[in-house]
């Protein structure tokens, strides 16, 4: 299955406006984003992160 | 006995109605007035728009829910509000043309937005040339058009896709961001990526602004901005972008834009999904003498004024303060009228407002959908419960967007093994540069991309529909 793009935005071109803030994921990053054992750990981590936000009480306060 | 009338049955309205009835019981009446008898789980419409979720899975009939709770449901549209003490009622028009006056003691306006396609000539699926995922019929039509474009690519015809915002003051850049990634995912899944040119156009001053002034997160020993985060995803997927742009007009197969620097440009397309700006639902406000007092009750865009500092909107970005934002969401002229969710008028944008050299305003409107709507609807309900049950004279509960956080899960492809989503948490929603170096508390502000994000998004789809149906333990699921 060919999945080529017409313009390769992953390509770094030195001394261009684009190169000043160039950022792109590495192959390792792309692999870990879909690696299920690692993502199961991430899933637990995300739920803890969300609970921490919710534990702040939604910012809801009652007047004294 | 008090009668609380809720206008609207979305996240804010339904959350308020269920919490009110649960706390007030049979002694008091809760009435919901809505032109739609379904609850719609709007965050999943981006999946409907690419054909990866059936429309039925994003909606359910509210009638049995309200019957179970003992909430009176009136399936009609509110047309007039008569707020003066001696004559407090909402005039409702039903589909058969009949009208009714519904009296209230407390009123919550949770009517959501009017999709203002008319703001940009040629914008929108009904009288224009672009698609939208902002209503369920629009999302279904968008899916049909997307699948037609897919068929053309299968026949060897290269297609141009443009996705983003259709006006300089539009909001919901996050939904458009989700849509463009899902569109790219579905095209790549079919092995057709080499047949598609995909371009993002947005009114955000920079990529990753999302109408919330951007975010900074701690990552791999660095502080990095949301701009890099968004840019990385676009590079990975080969999506080109135009930011800081106001779409001047949409024509058949092309659109014209101007950006913050004044650069004029145009984009050709075979398929375009552009989010429109929002306006308030058109409702008249009539005083006891029969005068229209809408200008006192609402800002020019039609959203209801609440306890915000609306003078701050005229000040420059550097002088905006967290205290500008509303806390209790009651109207200051009529303290028994509240606005929740998108219906309340924000005092100013969250992102810095820019103008093109010709004076065109390019300022993303503040998002206040989903989680924020639920929190505000619940907070307003708590204040009214306190006023009804304990005789409180003023609203007692507050929840300012400057004091609560938000969780945004941005889908980038729907698949349980190959999909992904960006998870972004931020605290608070409104940046506070006096208190935090980067505007927000970085212990609670976090961003990541991966398959687990998709699992969270999928989980929340079913969790929130469960909650909105008022099923077992619904009240323990957070807003």
PDB file of N, CA, C and O in Angstrom, chain B residues 152-208:
ATOM      1  N   UNK B 152     -13.813   9.517  -6.086  1.00  0.00           N
ATOM      2  CA  UNK B 152     -13.085  10.152  -7.189  1.00  0.00           C
ATOM      3  C   UNK B 152     -11.598   9.805  -7.123  1.00  0.00           C
ATOM      4  O   UNK B 152     -10.955   9.578  -8.155  1.00  0.00           O
ATOM      5  N   UNK B 153     -11.051   9.791  -5.902  1.00  0.00           N
ATOM      6  CA  UNK B 153      -9.629   9.439  -5.761  1.00  0.00           C
ATOM      7  C   UNK B 153      -9.394   7.998  -6.191  1.00  0.00           C
ATOM      8  O   UNK B 153      -8.380   7.675  -6.801  1.00  0.00           O
ATOM      9  N   UNK B 154     -10.363   7.137  -5.874  1.00  0.00           N
ATOM     10  CA  UNK B 154     -10.237   5.725  -6.290  1.00  0.00           C
ATOM     11  C   UNK B 154     -10.221   5.605  -7.812  1.00  0.00           C
ATOM     12  O   UNK B 154      -9.630   4.698  -8.372  1.00  0.00           O
ATOM     13  N   UNK B 155     -10.915   6.580  -8.469  1.00  0.00           N
ATOM     14  CA  UNK B 155     -10.942   6.569  -9.947  1.00  0.00           C
ATOM     15  C   UNK B 155      -9.726   7.289 -10.539  1.00  0.00           C
ATOM     16  O   UNK B 155      -9.650   7.510 -11.745  1.00  0.00           O
ATOM     17  N   UNK B 156      -8.815   7.697  -9.656  1.00  0.00           N
ATOM     18  CA  UNK B 156      -7.576   8.311 -10.131  1.00  0.00           C
ATOM     19  C   UNK B 156      -7.612   9.824 -10.237  1.00  0.00           C
ATOM     20  O   UNK B 156      -6.701  10.436 -10.777  1.00  0.00           O
ATOM     21  N   UNK B 157      -8.689  10.451  -9.699  1.00  0.00           N
ATOM     22  CA  UNK B 157      -8.763  11.918  -9.761  1.00  0.00           C
ATOM     23  C   UNK B 157      -8.229  12.499  -8.452  1.00  0.00           C
ATOM     24  O   UNK B 157      -8.792  12.255  -7.392  1.00  0.00           O
ATOM     25  N   UNK B 158      -7.176  13.279  -8.549  1.00  0.00           N
ATOM     26  CA  UNK B 158      -6.578  13.914  -7.373  1.00  0.00           C
ATOM     27  C   UNK B 158      -7.580  14.906  -6.765  1.00  0.00           C
ATOM     28  O   UNK B 158      -8.260  15.613  -7.501  1.00  0.00           O
ATOM     29  N   UNK B 159      -7.673  14.948  -5.436  1.00  0.00           N
ATOM     30  CA  UNK B 159      -8.652  15.823  -4.775  1.00  0.00           C
ATOM     31  C   UNK B 159      -7.952  16.786  -3.813  1.00  0.00           C
ATOM     32  O   UNK B 159      -6.960  16.423  -3.162  1.00  0.00           O
ATOM     33  N   UNK B 160      -8.522  17.992  -3.736  1.00  0.00           N
ATOM     34  CA  UNK B 160      -7.987  18.999  -2.807  1.00  0.00           C
ATOM     35  C   UNK B 160      -8.968  19.180  -1.659  1.00  0.00           C
ATOM     36  O   UNK B 160     -10.155  19.453  -1.895  1.00  0.00           O
ATOM     37  N   UNK B 161      -8.459  19.059  -0.446  1.00  0.00           N
ATOM     38  CA  UNK B 161      -9.290  19.196   0.753  1.00  0.00           C
ATOM     39  C   UNK B 161      -8.819  20.421   1.542  1.00  0.00           C
ATOM     40  O   UNK B 161      -7.617  20.594   1.749  1.00  0.00           O
ATOM     41  N   UNK B 162      -9.780  21.233   1.962  1.00  0.00           N
ATOM     42  CA  UNK B 162      -9.466  22.369   2.833  1.00  0.00           C
ATOM     43  C   UNK B 162     -10.343  22.255   4.075  1.00  0.00           C
ATOM     44  O   UNK B 162     -11.563  22.066   3.979  1.00  0.00           O
ATOM     45  N   UNK B 163      -9.727  22.340   5.238  1.00  0.00           N
ATOM     46  CA  UNK B 163     -10.461  22.218   6.506  1.00  0.00           C
ATOM     47  C   UNK B 163      -9.995  23.320   7.443  1.00  0.00           C
ATOM     48  O   UNK B 163      -8.803  23.654   7.471  1.00  0.00           O
ATOM     49  N   UNK B 164     -10.929  23.889   8.219  1.00  0.00           N
ATOM     50  CA  UNK B 164     -10.539  24.905   9.196  1.00  0.00           C
ATOM     51  C   UNK B 164     -11.713  25.768   9.609  1.00  0.00           C
ATOM     52  O   UNK B 164     -12.832  25.274   9.767  1.00  0.00           O
ATOM     53  N   UNK B 165     -11.441  27.069   9.760  1.00  0.00           N
ATOM     54  CA  UNK B 165     -12.482  28.002  10.193  1.00  0.00           C
ATOM     55  C   UNK B 165     -12.866  28.918   9.031  1.00  0.00           C
ATOM     56  O   UNK B 165     -12.003  29.318   8.250  1.00  0.00           O
ATOM     57  N   UNK B 166     -14.152  29.263   8.974  1.00  0.00           N
ATOM     58  CA  UNK B 166     -14.659  30.021   7.830  1.00  0.00           C
ATOM     59  C   UNK B 166     -14.821  31.505   8.068  1.00  0.00           C
ATOM     60  O   UNK B 166     -15.441  32.206   7.260  1.00  0.00           O
ATOM     61  N   UNK B 167     -14.248  32.023   9.178  1.00  0.00           N
ATOM     62  CA  UNK B 167     -14.393  33.453   9.477  1.00  0.00           C
ATOM     63  C   UNK B 167     -13.330  33.841  10.507  1.00  0.00           C
ATOM     64  O   UNK B 167     -12.887  32.996  11.297  1.00  0.00           O
ATOM     65  N   UNK B 168     -12.985  35.110  10.522  1.00  0.00           N
ATOM     66  CA  UNK B 168     -11.956  35.586  11.454  1.00  0.00           C
ATOM     67  C   UNK B 168     -12.333  35.491  12.914  1.00  0.00           C
ATOM     68  O   UNK B 168     -11.463  35.503  13.793  1.00  0.00           O
ATOM     69  N   UNK B 169     -13.637  35.408  13.214  1.00  0.00           N
ATOM     70  CA  UNK B 169     -14.043  35.345  14.631  1.00  0.00           C
ATOM     71  C   UNK B 169     -14.656  33.989  14.986  1.00  0.00           C
ATOM     72  O   UNK B 169     -15.350  33.881  15.997  1.00  0.00           O
ATOM     73  N   UNK B 170     -14.414  32.987  14.162  1.00  0.00           N
ATOM     74  CA  UNK B 170     -14.975  31.654  14.457  1.00  0.00           C
ATOM     75  C   UNK B 170     -14.307  31.060  15.707  1.00  0.00           C
ATOM     76  O   UNK B 170     -13.241  31.510  16.141  1.00  0.00           O
ATOM     77  N   UNK B 171     -14.973  30.050  16.238  1.00  0.00           N
ATOM     78  CA  UNK B 171     -14.401  29.328  17.388  1.00  0.00           C
ATOM     79  C   UNK B 171     -14.331  27.845  17.018  1.00  0.00           C
ATOM     80  O   UNK B 171     -14.427  27.489  15.850  1.00  0.00           O
ATOM     81  N   UNK B 172     -14.126  26.980  18.005  1.00  0.00           N
ATOM     82  CA  UNK B 172     -14.086  25.522  17.782  1.00  0.00           C
ATOM     83  C   UNK B 172     -12.998  25.097  16.797  1.00  0.00           C
ATOM     84  O   UNK B 172     -13.224  24.210  15.955  1.00  0.00           O
ATOM     85  N   UNK B 173     -11.830  25.725  16.884  1.00  0.00           N
ATOM     86  CA  UNK B 173     -10.711  25.281  16.047  1.00  0.00           C
ATOM     87  C   UNK B 173     -10.347  23.835  16.370  1.00  0.00           C
ATOM     88  O   UNK B 173      -9.869  23.091  15.516  1.00  0.00           O
ATOM     89  N   UNK B 174     -10.588  23.439  17.629  1.00  0.00           N
ATOM     90  CA  UNK B 174     -10.280  22.066  18.046  1.00  0.00           C
ATOM     91  C   UNK B 174     -11.077  21.047  17.246  1.00  0.00           C
ATOM     92  O   UNK B 174     -10.546  20.000  16.852  1.00  0.00           O
ATOM     93  N   UNK B 175     -12.357  21.342  16.995  1.00  0.00           N
ATOM     94  CA  UNK B 175     -13.196  20.414  16.230  1.00  0.00           C
ATOM     95  C   UNK B 175     -12.682  20.303  14.797  1.00  0.00           C
ATOM     96  O   UNK B 175     -12.628  19.211  14.226  1.00  0.00           O
ATOM     97  N   UNK B 176     -12.300  21.439  14.220  1.00  0.00           N
ATOM     98  CA  UNK B 176     -11.765  21.415  12.852  1.00  0.00           C
ATOM     99  C   UNK B 176     -10.440  20.658  12.815  1.00  0.00           C
ATOM    100  O   UNK B 176     -10.157  19.906  11.878  1.00  0.00           O
ATOM    101  N   UNK B 177      -9.624  20.847  13.851  1.00  0.00           N
ATOM    102  CA  UNK B 177      -8.335  20.143  13.957  1.00  0.00           C
ATOM    103  C   UNK B 177      -8.561  18.628  14.023  1.00  0.00           C
ATOM    104  O   UNK B 177      -7.867  17.850  13.368  1.00  0.00           O
ATOM    105  N   UNK B 178      -9.574  18.233  14.799  1.00  0.00           N
ATOM    106  CA  UNK B 178      -9.914  16.814  14.867  1.00  0.00           C
ATOM    107  C   UNK B 178     -10.367  16.317  13.505  1.00  0.00           C
ATOM    108  O   UNK B 178     -10.017  15.217  13.076  1.00  0.00           O
ATOM    109  N   UNK B 179     -11.183  17.137  12.846  1.00  0.00           N
ATOM    110  CA  UNK B 179     -11.747  16.696  11.571  1.00  0.00           C
ATOM    111  C   UNK B 179     -10.651  16.501  10.520  1.00  0.00           C
ATOM    112  O   UNK B 179     -10.640  15.486   9.809  1.00  0.00           O
ATOM    113  N   UNK B 180      -9.706  17.427  10.455  1.00  0.00           N
ATOM    114  CA  UNK B 180      -8.681  17.311   9.397  1.00  0.00           C
ATOM    115  C   UNK B 180      -7.820  16.066   9.633  1.00  0.00           C
ATOM    116  O   UNK B 180      -7.434  15.364   8.690  1.00  0.00           O
ATOM    117  N   UNK B 181      -7.543  15.765  10.901  1.00  0.00           N
ATOM    118  CA  UNK B 181      -6.731  14.575  11.184  1.00  0.00           C
ATOM    119  C   UNK B 181      -7.515  13.295  10.904  1.00  0.00           C
ATOM    120  O   UNK B 181      -6.939  12.317  10.405  1.00  0.00           O
ATOM    121  N   UNK B 182      -8.790  13.283  11.215  1.00  0.00           N
ATOM    122  CA  UNK B 182      -9.609  12.101  10.928  1.00  0.00           C
ATOM    123  C   UNK B 182      -9.788  11.918   9.428  1.00  0.00           C
ATOM    124  O   UNK B 182      -9.797  10.789   8.930  1.00  0.00           O
ATOM    125  N   UNK B 183      -9.932  13.043   8.712  1.00  0.00           N
ATOM    126  CA  UNK B 183     -10.046  12.981   7.253  1.00  0.00           C
ATOM    127  C   UNK B 183      -8.772  12.372   6.660  1.00  0.00           C
ATOM    128  O   UNK B 183      -8.823  11.460   5.831  1.00  0.00           O
ATOM    129  N   UNK B 184      -7.620  12.862   7.142  1.00  0.00           N
ATOM    130  CA  UNK B 184      -6.341  12.332   6.640  1.00  0.00           C
ATOM    131  C   UNK B 184      -6.200  10.863   6.996  1.00  0.00           C
ATOM    132  O   UNK B 184      -5.753  10.045   6.164  1.00  0.00           O
ATOM    133  N   UNK B 185      -6.627  10.500   8.204  1.00  0.00           N
ATOM    134  CA  UNK B 185      -6.523   9.106   8.667  1.00  0.00           C
ATOM    135  C   UNK B 185      -7.358   8.184   7.781  1.00  0.00           C
ATOM    136  O   UNK B 185      -6.893   7.111   7.377  1.00  0.00           O
ATOM    137  N   UNK B 186      -8.584   8.619   7.460  1.00  0.00           N
ATOM    138  CA  UNK B 186      -9.479   7.773   6.661  1.00  0.00           C
ATOM    139  C   UNK B 186      -8.966   7.635   5.223  1.00  0.00           C
ATOM    140  O   UNK B 186      -9.107   6.573   4.613  1.00  0.00           O
ATOM    141  N   UNK B 187      -8.378   8.720   4.699  1.00  0.00           N
ATOM    142  CA  UNK B 187      -7.824   8.661   3.333  1.00  0.00           C
ATOM    143  C   UNK B 187      -6.611   7.724   3.307  1.00  0.00           C
ATOM    144  O   UNK B 187      -6.492   6.858   2.432  1.00  0.00           O
ATOM    145  N   UNK B 188      -5.734   7.885   4.312  1.00  0.00           N
ATOM    146  CA  UNK B 188      -4.532   7.036   4.364  1.00  0.00           C
ATOM    147  C   UNK B 188      -4.906   5.567   4.562  1.00  0.00           C
ATOM    148  O   UNK B 188      -4.285   4.672   3.979  1.00  0.00           O
ATOM    149  N   UNK B 189      -5.948   5.337   5.377  1.00  0.00           N
ATOM    150  CA  UNK B 189      -6.401   3.968   5.648  1.00  0.00           C
ATOM    151  C   UNK B 189      -6.823   3.253   4.357  1.00  0.00           C
ATOM    152  O   UNK B 189      -6.649   2.048   4.224  1.00  0.00           O
ATOM    153  N   UNK B 190      -7.337   4.047   3.420  1.00  0.00           N
ATOM    154  CA  UNK B 190      -7.793   3.474   2.145  1.00  0.00           C
ATOM    155  C   UNK B 190      -6.670   3.389   1.106  1.00  0.00           C
ATOM    156  O   UNK B 190      -6.914   3.055  -0.046  1.00  0.00           O
ATOM    157  N   UNK B 191      -5.466   3.783   1.517  1.00  0.00           N
ATOM    158  CA  UNK B 191      -4.340   3.737   0.585  1.00  0.00           C
ATOM    159  C   UNK B 191      -4.376   4.812  -0.482  1.00  0.00           C
ATOM    160  O   UNK B 191      -3.809   4.647  -1.562  1.00  0.00           O
ATOM    161  N   UNK B 192      -5.035   5.936  -0.167  1.00  0.00           N
ATOM    162  CA  UNK B 192      -5.218   6.986  -1.183  1.00  0.00           C
ATOM    163  C   UNK B 192      -4.490   8.290  -0.829  1.00  0.00           C
ATOM    164  O   UNK B 192      -4.739   9.324  -1.439  1.00  0.00           O
ATOM    165  N   UNK B 193      -3.587   8.225   0.156  1.00  0.00           N
ATOM    166  CA  UNK B 193      -2.981   9.466   0.643  1.00  0.00           C
ATOM    167  C   UNK B 193      -2.240  10.231  -0.457  1.00  0.00           C
ATOM    168  O   UNK B 193      -2.174  11.451  -0.443  1.00  0.00           O
ATOM    169  N   UNK B 194      -1.665   9.477  -1.404  1.00  0.00           N
ATOM    170  CA  UNK B 194      -0.918  10.140  -2.477  1.00  0.00           C
ATOM    171  C   UNK B 194      -1.832  10.837  -3.485  1.00  0.00           C
ATOM    172  O   UNK B 194      -1.374  11.521  -4.391  1.00  0.00           O
ATOM    173  N   UNK B 195      -3.155  10.678  -3.319  1.00  0.00           N
ATOM    174  CA  UNK B 195      -4.112  11.319  -4.228  1.00  0.00           C
ATOM    175  C   UNK B 195      -4.744  12.568  -3.613  1.00  0.00           C
ATOM    176  O   UNK B 195      -5.631  13.166  -4.216  1.00  0.00           O
ATOM    177  N   UNK B 196      -4.327  12.914  -2.396  1.00  0.00           N
ATOM    178  CA  UNK B 196      -5.009  14.016  -1.686  1.00  0.00           C
ATOM    179  C   UNK B 196      -4.058  15.136  -1.310  1.00  0.00           C
ATOM    180  O   UNK B 196      -2.975  14.884  -0.765  1.00  0.00           O
ATOM    181  N   UNK B 197      -4.470  16.377  -1.585  1.00  0.00           N
ATOM    182  CA  UNK B 197      -3.772  17.566  -1.068  1.00  0.00           C
ATOM    183  C   UNK B 197      -4.636  18.100   0.067  1.00  0.00           C
ATOM    184  O   UNK B 197      -5.806  18.442  -0.161  1.00  0.00           O
ATOM    185  N   UNK B 198      -4.073  18.158   1.250  1.00  0.00           N
ATOM    186  CA  UNK B 198      -4.872  18.559   2.419  1.00  0.00           C
ATOM    187  C   UNK B 198      -4.281  19.837   3.006  1.00  0.00           C
ATOM    188  O   UNK B 198      -3.078  19.900   3.283  1.00  0.00           O
ATOM    189  N   UNK B 199      -5.138  20.846   3.201  1.00  0.00           N
ATOM    190  CA  UNK B 199      -4.674  22.150   3.713  1.00  0.00           C
ATOM    191  C   UNK B 199      -5.552  22.597   4.875  1.00  0.00           C
ATOM    192  O   UNK B 199      -6.776  22.484   4.829  1.00  0.00           O
ATOM    193  N   UNK B 200      -4.905  23.122   5.888  1.00  0.00           N
ATOM    194  CA  UNK B 200      -5.563  23.676   7.076  1.00  0.00           C
ATOM    195  C   UNK B 200      -5.595  25.188   6.945  1.00  0.00           C
ATOM    196  O   UNK B 200      -4.597  25.798   6.581  1.00  0.00           O
ATOM    197  N   UNK B 201      -6.759  25.793   7.204  1.00  0.00           N
ATOM    198  CA  UNK B 201      -6.838  27.264   7.252  1.00  0.00           C
ATOM    199  C   UNK B 201      -7.554  27.645   8.532  1.00  0.00           C
ATOM    200  O   UNK B 201      -8.601  27.082   8.865  1.00  0.00           O
ATOM    201  N   UNK B 202      -6.948  28.569   9.269  1.00  0.00           N
ATOM    202  CA  UNK B 202      -7.526  28.883  10.578  1.00  0.00           C
ATOM    203  C   UNK B 202      -7.310  30.341  10.944  1.00  0.00           C
ATOM    204  O   UNK B 202      -6.350  30.972  10.505  1.00  0.00           O
ATOM    205  N   UNK B 203      -8.211  30.850  11.789  1.00  0.00           N
ATOM    206  CA  UNK B 203      -8.080  32.224  12.275  1.00  0.00           C
ATOM    207  C   UNK B 203      -7.167  32.319  13.493  1.00  0.00           C
ATOM    208  O   UNK B 203      -6.967  33.407  14.032  1.00  0.00           O
ATOM    209  N   UNK B 204      -6.638  31.188  13.953  1.00  0.00           N
ATOM    210  CA  UNK B 204      -5.711  31.234  15.098  1.00  0.00           C
ATOM    211  C   UNK B 204      -4.473  32.058  14.725  1.00  0.00           C
ATOM    212  O   UNK B 204      -3.930  31.871  13.630  1.00  0.00           O
ATOM    213  N   UNK B 205      -4.001  32.924  15.624  1.00  0.00           N
ATOM    214  CA  UNK B 205      -2.804  33.717  15.306  1.00  0.00           C
ATOM    215  C   UNK B 205      -1.611  32.823  14.967  1.00  0.00           C
ATOM    216  O   UNK B 205      -0.792  33.164  14.119  1.00  0.00           O
ATOM    217  N   UNK B 206      -1.502  31.689  15.670  1.00  0.00           N
ATOM    218  CA  UNK B 206      -0.477  30.694  15.334  1.00  0.00           C
ATOM    219  C   UNK B 206      -1.114  29.321  15.480  1.00  0.00           C
ATOM    220  O   UNK B 206      -2.134  29.161  16.162  1.00  0.00           O
ATOM    221  N   UNK B 207      -0.508  28.325  14.881  1.00  0.00           N
ATOM    222  CA  UNK B 207      -0.989  26.950  15.045  1.00  0.00           C
ATOM    223  C   UNK B 207      -1.014  26.602  16.526  1.00  0.00           C
ATOM    224  O   UNK B 207      -0.151  27.048  17.290  1.00  0.00           O
ATOM    225  N   UNK B 208      -1.989  25.800  16.922  1.00  0.00           N
ATOM    226  CA  UNK B 208      -2.019  25.319  18.308  1.00  0.00           C
ATOM    227  C   UNK B 208      -2.573  26.327  19.291  1.00  0.00           C
ATOM    228  O   UNK B 208      -2.539  26.104  20.503  1.00  0.00           O
TER     229      UNK B 208
END
